[in-house]
Amino acid sequence: MARYTSGSGRQMEAEQYERYSRQILFAPLGEEGQKRLLESRAVVVGCGALGTVLAGLLVRAGVGRLRVVDRDFVELSNLQRQTLFEEADARDALPKAVAAERRLRAMNSGVEVEGVVADVTPENIGELAAGFAVILDGTDNFETRMLLNDFAVSAGVPWIYAAAVGSYGVTFTVRPGETACLACLVESVGNGNAATAGLAAEETCDTAGVLNTAAGVIGALEAAEAVKLLSGHAEALAGRLVSCDVWKGRFQSVRVEREPGCRACGRRDFRWLEGAAQPQVTMCGRDSVQIHERRRRLDLEELARRLGSVASGVRTNGFLLRFAAGGCEVTVFADGRAVFKGTKDAAVARSLYARYIGA
Ligand SMILES: [Zn+2]
């Protein structure tokens, strides 16, 4: 097979050259940038609207290795915006990480894709996110973003914050030591940064909805920033907080200053990484409560047998187990997590957890 060589001595196969020819032709990236991209490693945390757009673009662009971490399973209401999933994935309630890995491998067999079904916690983030050149935010909640921020700042690894709700979204690339971090942005009162961050903490896609186009634009901007970082073009990074509203047709980019007294990048107080700040129970969606149980492995087949006589609709697909009890639809994962759909009451969820899954 023909090979193309360049100054660096690294070689690219003819087929790779053909596959990536249109972005190699883009002069600022070029062949050198493509080679760096082919050797790069990125991790996407959260594979919803942003994560699927992001992962698809990066795999097509030819990152060397991509890990996708997600804790949820595919539902019908995801298909409107989560571009890697299909109707069959929702029907089979496949974990998003499993469905995404399958689809991404089919897109580009040259990329080492790895889907990991896990809830990112202070205990496992080191294992899940270490060794990657950039950490990409595909999450949908404040807690996990602050955890990513604290981990990235403490480890000196760049990470890209992104969020989209309604018709609006924001993204900001954090480079520890160079730029502001997410804590500079949201924790400092009175510097205007918090307002700039733009998204009210309580607003979620489950309450305010989200347009697939808003997630698409923000996911694409995030992917563009990742490509610049991974191809060795840090000088091209936006360096600003970019926001857009696809309904109003408005784009904005603003400078964000580092806060000298910032908890994370200033004082190096990493309380989210130390696990001091996370709740054990979180609301997820309109009418769901999630209980995070840590360091616990459940044998789902065994649990299914146990529940067979006491709960209704018990079924498992090997990745998760579902049953109905106490007016809730309960989904249990092998790592001990459980989502209780049909209640907003943490106490109800805790009680059902204790009764059916066990303390
Ligand atoms: Zn900071």
Coordinates of N, CA and C and ligand atoms in Angstrom, one line a residue, residues 180-181 183-184 262 264-266, ligand 1:
A180 N -9.6 30.6 32.7 CA -10.5 30.4 33.8 C -11.0 29.0 33.8
C181 N -11.5 28.5 35.0 CA -12.1 27.2 35.0 C -13.6 27.4 35.3
A183 N -15.3 26.7 37.9 CA -15.6 27.3 39.2 C -15.4 28.8 39.2
C184 N -14.4 29.3 38.4 CA -14.3 30.8 38.2 C -15.6 31.3 37.6
C262 N -10.2 31.9 43.1 CA -11.1 30.8 42.7 C -10.8 29.5 43.6
A264 N -11.2 26.4 43.0 CA -10.5 25.3 42.3 C -9.1 25.7 41.8
C265 N -9.1 26.6 40.8 CA -7.8 26.8 40.1 C -7.0 27.8 40.9
G266 N -7.6 28.5 41.9 CA -6.8 29.4 42.7 C -6.3 28.8 44.0
Ligands
ZN1 ZN -11.1 28.7 38.5

